[in-house]
C-alpha cells in the first residue's frame, strides 16, 4: 500500500515539474515576443514636439494622466551609471548626478518624461539596495538583467517596489 502511494507521489512530482517547466518556457516565449514600438522622446522633431504639446494640453503638467500618456507613448533611455559604481550605490549616484536644472515652471514634456524615468529608476535602485544588502545567495539571471537595466538607464514600467521585488525573487 505504501509503495503504491510513493509511486503516485513521485508521478505527481514529475508531472508538476513538467507543468512548471512548460509554464516557464511559455512565459519566456511570450516575453520574447513583446516588442517596444515607442519612439525615443529625446529624438523628436520640432513638428512632433508641437504635436505632443497639443496632445498633452488636455492633461495638467506633471499629473498622473500626463505622465502615463508620456510613458505609454514614448521611451527614454537615460544616462549610464559607470560600471565601477557598486549596485548598492546606484541610488546615491542617480541622486547626485542626474538632475534637471531648470525651474519646474519651464519644464517641457521631455523634462517631465526624463524626471519620471529617473524617479522610476530611483525606486528600483532603492529596492535593489534594500534587497541585495540582505541577500546571501548569488544573483540569478533575472536579477542581473534588472540591475543592468538600472545601470544603463533603460526606461521600463515599474509602478511599485512591491512588483519589482516580486520579480527579483
PDB file of C-alpha atoms in Angstrom:
ATOM      1  CA  UNK A   1       0.000   0.000   0.000  1.00  0.00           C
ATOM      2  CA  UNK A   2       2.773   2.441   0.942  1.00  0.00           C
ATOM      3  CA  UNK A   3       4.748   1.543  -2.161  1.00  0.00           C
ATOM      4  CA  UNK A   4       1.854   2.482  -4.431  1.00  0.00           C
ATOM      5  CA  UNK A   5       1.410   5.784  -2.552  1.00  0.00           C
ATOM      6  CA  UNK A   6       5.089   6.603  -3.007  1.00  0.00           C
ATOM      7  CA  UNK A   7       4.852   5.806  -6.726  1.00  0.00           C
ATOM      8  CA  UNK A   8       1.780   8.036  -7.084  1.00  0.00           C
ATOM      9  CA  UNK A   9       3.509  10.877  -5.211  1.00  0.00           C
ATOM     10  CA  UNK A  10       6.610  10.517  -7.379  1.00  0.00           C
ATOM     11  CA  UNK A  11       4.464  10.511 -10.516  1.00  0.00           C
ATOM     12  CA  UNK A  12       2.678  13.673  -9.312  1.00  0.00           C
ATOM     13  CA  UNK A  13       6.045  15.358  -8.627  1.00  0.00           C
ATOM     14  CA  UNK A  14       7.253  14.503 -12.127  1.00  0.00           C
ATOM     15  CA  UNK A  15       4.011  15.823 -13.649  1.00  0.00           C
ATOM     16  CA  UNK A  16       4.229  19.031 -11.560  1.00  0.00           C
ATOM     17  CA  UNK A  17       7.838  19.504 -12.643  1.00  0.00           C
ATOM     18  CA  UNK A  18       6.869  19.079 -16.305  1.00  0.00           C
ATOM     19  CA  UNK A  19       3.968  21.505 -15.928  1.00  0.00           C
ATOM     20  CA  UNK A  20       6.183  24.065 -14.190  1.00  0.00           C
ATOM     21  CA  UNK A  21       8.829  23.716 -16.923  1.00  0.00           C
ATOM     22  CA  UNK A  22       6.161  24.135 -19.608  1.00  0.00           C
ATOM     23  CA  UNK A  23       4.790  27.247 -17.879  1.00  0.00           C
ATOM     24  CA  UNK A  24       8.262  28.785 -17.610  1.00  0.00           C
ATOM     25  CA  UNK A  25       9.044  28.107 -21.274  1.00  0.00           C
ATOM     26  CA  UNK A  26       5.662  29.617 -22.228  1.00  0.00           C
ATOM     27  CA  UNK A  27       6.437  32.746 -20.174  1.00  0.00           C
ATOM     28  CA  UNK A  28       9.840  33.077 -21.831  1.00  0.00           C
ATOM     29  CA  UNK A  29       8.261  32.692 -25.267  1.00  0.00           C
ATOM     30  CA  UNK A  30       5.661  35.356 -24.502  1.00  0.00           C
ATOM     31  CA  UNK A  31       8.190  37.782 -23.022  1.00  0.00           C
ATOM     32  CA  UNK A  32      10.408  37.335 -26.079  1.00  0.00           C
ATOM     33  CA  UNK A  33       7.520  38.374 -28.345  1.00  0.00           C
ATOM     34  CA  UNK A  34       6.988  41.755 -26.669  1.00  0.00           C
ATOM     35  CA  UNK A  35       8.460  44.487 -28.842  1.00  0.00           C
ATOM     36  CA  UNK A  36       8.713  48.103 -27.701  1.00  0.00           C
ATOM     37  CA  UNK A  37       7.378  50.268 -30.527  1.00  0.00           C
ATOM     38  CA  UNK A  38       7.548  53.548 -28.635  1.00  0.00           C
ATOM     39  CA  UNK A  39       9.709  56.359 -30.024  1.00  0.00           C
ATOM     40  CA  UNK A  40      12.671  57.808 -28.178  1.00  0.00           C
ATOM     41  CA  UNK A  41      11.295  61.055 -26.708  1.00  0.00           C
ATOM     42  CA  UNK A  42      14.595  62.947 -26.941  1.00  0.00           C
ATOM     43  CA  UNK A  43      14.787  62.377 -30.719  1.00  0.00           C
ATOM     44  CA  UNK A  44      11.512  64.094 -31.686  1.00  0.00           C
ATOM     45  CA  UNK A  45      11.484  66.728 -34.439  1.00  0.00           C
ATOM     46  CA  UNK A  46      10.091  70.243 -33.887  1.00  0.00           C
ATOM     47  CA  UNK A  47       6.821  69.286 -35.606  1.00  0.00           C
ATOM     48  CA  UNK A  48       6.498  66.176 -33.452  1.00  0.00           C
ATOM     49  CA  UNK A  49       7.188  68.226 -30.307  1.00  0.00           C
ATOM     50  CA  UNK A  50       4.429  70.695 -31.243  1.00  0.00           C
ATOM     51  CA  UNK A  51       2.054  67.778 -31.881  1.00  0.00           C
ATOM     52  CA  UNK A  52       2.997  66.333 -28.498  1.00  0.00           C
ATOM     53  CA  UNK A  53       2.316  69.662 -26.773  1.00  0.00           C
ATOM     54  CA  UNK A  54      -1.078  69.815 -28.493  1.00  0.00           C
ATOM     55  CA  UNK A  55      -1.920  66.259 -27.390  1.00  0.00           C
ATOM     56  CA  UNK A  56      -0.881  66.800 -23.775  1.00  0.00           C
ATOM     57  CA  UNK A  57      -2.717  70.125 -23.309  1.00  0.00           C
ATOM     58  CA  UNK A  58      -5.713  68.120 -22.110  1.00  0.00           C
ATOM     59  CA  UNK A  59      -3.679  66.997 -19.075  1.00  0.00           C
ATOM     60  CA  UNK A  60      -2.272  69.094 -16.263  1.00  0.00           C
ATOM     61  CA  UNK A  61       1.534  69.064 -16.480  1.00  0.00           C
ATOM     62  CA  UNK A  62       3.013  66.514 -14.110  1.00  0.00           C
ATOM     63  CA  UNK A  63      -0.352  64.897 -13.380  1.00  0.00           C
ATOM     64  CA  UNK A  64      -0.711  61.125 -13.291  1.00  0.00           C
ATOM     65  CA  UNK A  65      -2.563  61.125 -16.632  1.00  0.00           C
ATOM     66  CA  UNK A  66       0.105  63.309 -18.255  1.00  0.00           C
ATOM     67  CA  UNK A  67       2.954  61.070 -17.092  1.00  0.00           C
ATOM     68  CA  UNK A  68       1.011  57.931 -18.051  1.00  0.00           C
ATOM     69  CA  UNK A  69       0.448  59.304 -21.569  1.00  0.00           C
ATOM     70  CA  UNK A  70       4.156  60.066 -21.939  1.00  0.00           C
ATOM     71  CA  UNK A  71       5.185  56.672 -20.541  1.00  0.00           C
ATOM     72  CA  UNK A  72       2.819  54.756 -22.809  1.00  0.00           C
ATOM     73  CA  UNK A  73       3.769  56.623 -25.990  1.00  0.00           C
ATOM     74  CA  UNK A  74       7.442  57.475 -25.603  1.00  0.00           C
ATOM     75  CA  UNK A  75      10.516  55.790 -24.249  1.00  0.00           C
ATOM     76  CA  UNK A  76      13.513  57.491 -22.740  1.00  0.00           C
ATOM     77  CA  UNK A  77      16.940  55.994 -22.329  1.00  0.00           C
ATOM     78  CA  UNK A  78      18.773  57.721 -19.502  1.00  0.00           C
ATOM     79  CA  UNK A  79      22.487  58.102 -18.945  1.00  0.00           C
ATOM     80  CA  UNK A  80      24.505  55.074 -17.900  1.00  0.00           C
ATOM     81  CA  UNK A  81      25.875  54.551 -14.434  1.00  0.00           C
ATOM     82  CA  UNK A  82      29.606  53.737 -14.660  1.00  0.00           C
ATOM     83  CA  UNK A  83      30.454  50.068 -14.223  1.00  0.00           C
ATOM     84  CA  UNK A  84      32.746  50.780 -11.262  1.00  0.00           C
ATOM     85  CA  UNK A  85      29.818  52.014  -9.121  1.00  0.00           C
ATOM     86  CA  UNK A  86      28.588  49.146  -6.886  1.00  0.00           C
ATOM     87  CA  UNK A  87      24.931  48.100  -7.189  1.00  0.00           C
ATOM     88  CA  UNK A  88      24.089  49.238  -3.688  1.00  0.00           C
ATOM     89  CA  UNK A  89      25.357  52.768  -4.518  1.00  0.00           C
ATOM     90  CA  UNK A  90      23.178  53.248  -7.647  1.00  0.00           C
ATOM     91  CA  UNK A  91      20.528  55.228  -5.727  1.00  0.00           C
ATOM     92  CA  UNK A  92      23.064  57.710  -4.363  1.00  0.00           C
ATOM     93  CA  UNK A  93      24.759  58.038  -7.765  1.00  0.00           C
ATOM     94  CA  UNK A  94      21.459  58.831  -9.518  1.00  0.00           C
ATOM     95  CA  UNK A  95      20.544  61.435  -6.863  1.00  0.00           C
ATOM     96  CA  UNK A  96      23.936  63.122  -7.119  1.00  0.00           C
ATOM     97  CA  UNK A  97      24.384  63.071 -10.911  1.00  0.00           C
ATOM     98  CA  UNK A  98      21.050  63.062 -12.770  1.00  0.00           C
ATOM     99  CA  UNK A  99      19.083  66.271 -12.340  1.00  0.00           C
ATOM    100  CA  UNK A 100      17.016  68.643 -14.415  1.00  0.00           C
ATOM    101  CA  UNK A 101      18.462  72.055 -13.633  1.00  0.00           C
ATOM    102  CA  UNK A 102      15.607  74.186 -14.997  1.00  0.00           C
ATOM    103  CA  UNK A 103      12.903  75.530 -12.677  1.00  0.00           C
ATOM    104  CA  UNK A 104       9.774  73.346 -12.809  1.00  0.00           C
ATOM    105  CA  UNK A 105       7.731  76.175 -14.392  1.00  0.00           C
ATOM    106  CA  UNK A 106       9.918  75.927 -17.531  1.00  0.00           C
ATOM    107  CA  UNK A 107       9.745  72.149 -17.932  1.00  0.00           C
ATOM    108  CA  UNK A 108       8.639  70.713 -21.252  1.00  0.00           C
ATOM    109  CA  UNK A 109       7.031  67.316 -21.817  1.00  0.00           C
ATOM    110  CA  UNK A 110      10.515  65.900 -22.368  1.00  0.00           C
ATOM    111  CA  UNK A 111      11.648  67.185 -18.969  1.00  0.00           C
ATOM    112  CA  UNK A 112       8.612  65.608 -17.308  1.00  0.00           C
ATOM    113  CA  UNK A 113       9.348  62.321 -19.064  1.00  0.00           C
ATOM    114  CA  UNK A 114      13.026  62.432 -18.039  1.00  0.00           C
ATOM    115  CA  UNK A 115      12.067  63.240 -14.443  1.00  0.00           C
ATOM    116  CA  UNK A 116       9.502  60.417 -14.323  1.00  0.00           C
ATOM    117  CA  UNK A 117      12.032  57.966 -15.778  1.00  0.00           C
ATOM    118  CA  UNK A 118      14.601  58.997 -13.175  1.00  0.00           C
ATOM    119  CA  UNK A 119      12.005  58.627 -10.413  1.00  0.00           C
ATOM    120  CA  UNK A 120      11.192  55.085 -11.574  1.00  0.00           C
ATOM    121  CA  UNK A 121      14.893  54.312 -11.764  1.00  0.00           C
ATOM    122  CA  UNK A 122      15.368  55.589  -8.203  1.00  0.00           C
ATOM    123  CA  UNK A 123      12.520  53.391  -6.962  1.00  0.00           C
ATOM    124  CA  UNK A 124      14.161  50.328  -8.489  1.00  0.00           C
ATOM    125  CA  UNK A 125      17.617  51.308  -7.215  1.00  0.00           C
ATOM    126  CA  UNK A 126      16.177  51.693  -3.718  1.00  0.00           C
ATOM    127  CA  UNK A 127      14.539  48.271  -3.923  1.00  0.00           C
ATOM    128  CA  UNK A 128      17.782  46.785  -5.206  1.00  0.00           C
ATOM    129  CA  UNK A 129      19.797  48.270  -2.372  1.00  0.00           C
ATOM    130  CA  UNK A 130      17.428  47.006   0.305  1.00  0.00           C
ATOM    131  CA  UNK A 131      17.109  43.557  -1.259  1.00  0.00           C
ATOM    132  CA  UNK A 132      20.776  42.951  -2.014  1.00  0.00           C
ATOM    133  CA  UNK A 133      22.005  44.099   1.391  1.00  0.00           C
ATOM    134  CA  UNK A 134      20.253  41.095   2.973  1.00  0.00           C
ATOM    135  CA  UNK A 135      20.543  38.567   0.145  1.00  0.00           C
ATOM    136  CA  UNK A 136      23.233  35.982   0.742  1.00  0.00           C
ATOM    137  CA  UNK A 137      22.832  33.744  -2.306  1.00  0.00           C
ATOM    138  CA  UNK A 138      24.430  34.708  -5.641  1.00  0.00           C
ATOM    139  CA  UNK A 139      22.404  36.778  -8.092  1.00  0.00           C
ATOM    140  CA  UNK A 140      20.131  34.940 -10.513  1.00  0.00           C
ATOM    141  CA  UNK A 141      19.905  35.885 -14.211  1.00  0.00           C
ATOM    142  CA  UNK A 142      16.672  37.862 -13.761  1.00  0.00           C
ATOM    143  CA  UNK A 143      18.275  39.966 -11.021  1.00  0.00           C
ATOM    144  CA  UNK A 144      21.307  40.591 -13.233  1.00  0.00           C
ATOM    145  CA  UNK A 145      19.060  41.759 -16.100  1.00  0.00           C
ATOM    146  CA  UNK A 146      17.171  44.167 -13.810  1.00  0.00           C
ATOM    147  CA  UNK A 147      20.451  45.510 -12.416  1.00  0.00           C
ATOM    148  CA  UNK A 148      21.778  46.042 -15.949  1.00  0.00           C
ATOM    149  CA  UNK A 149      18.607  47.911 -16.939  1.00  0.00           C
ATOM    150  CA  UNK A 150      19.015  50.237 -13.956  1.00  0.00           C
ATOM    151  CA  UNK A 151      22.700  50.728 -14.732  1.00  0.00           C
ATOM    152  CA  UNK A 152      22.253  51.560 -18.423  1.00  0.00           C
ATOM    153  CA  UNK A 153      19.168  53.732 -17.857  1.00  0.00           C
ATOM    154  CA  UNK A 154      16.658  51.734 -19.855  1.00  0.00           C
ATOM    155  CA  UNK A 155      13.160  53.066 -19.315  1.00  0.00           C
ATOM    156  CA  UNK A 156      10.687  50.459 -18.103  1.00  0.00           C
ATOM    157  CA  UNK A 157       7.434  50.314 -16.258  1.00  0.00           C
ATOM    158  CA  UNK A 158       7.829  49.867 -12.517  1.00  0.00           C
ATOM    159  CA  UNK A 159       4.827  51.253 -10.664  1.00  0.00           C
ATOM    160  CA  UNK A 160       5.596  49.862  -7.283  1.00  0.00           C
ATOM    161  CA  UNK A 161       8.568  48.468  -5.500  1.00  0.00           C
ATOM    162  CA  UNK A 162       6.369  45.518  -4.494  1.00  0.00           C
ATOM    163  CA  UNK A 163       6.048  44.349  -8.119  1.00  0.00           C
ATOM    164  CA  UNK A 164       9.758  44.884  -8.573  1.00  0.00           C
ATOM    165  CA  UNK A 165      10.674  42.849  -5.520  1.00  0.00           C
ATOM    166  CA  UNK A 166       8.348  40.071  -6.689  1.00  0.00           C
ATOM    167  CA  UNK A 167      10.279  39.988  -9.963  1.00  0.00           C
ATOM    168  CA  UNK A 168      13.560  39.716  -8.083  1.00  0.00           C
ATOM    169  CA  UNK A 169      12.525  36.515  -6.318  1.00  0.00           C
TER     170      UNK A 169
END
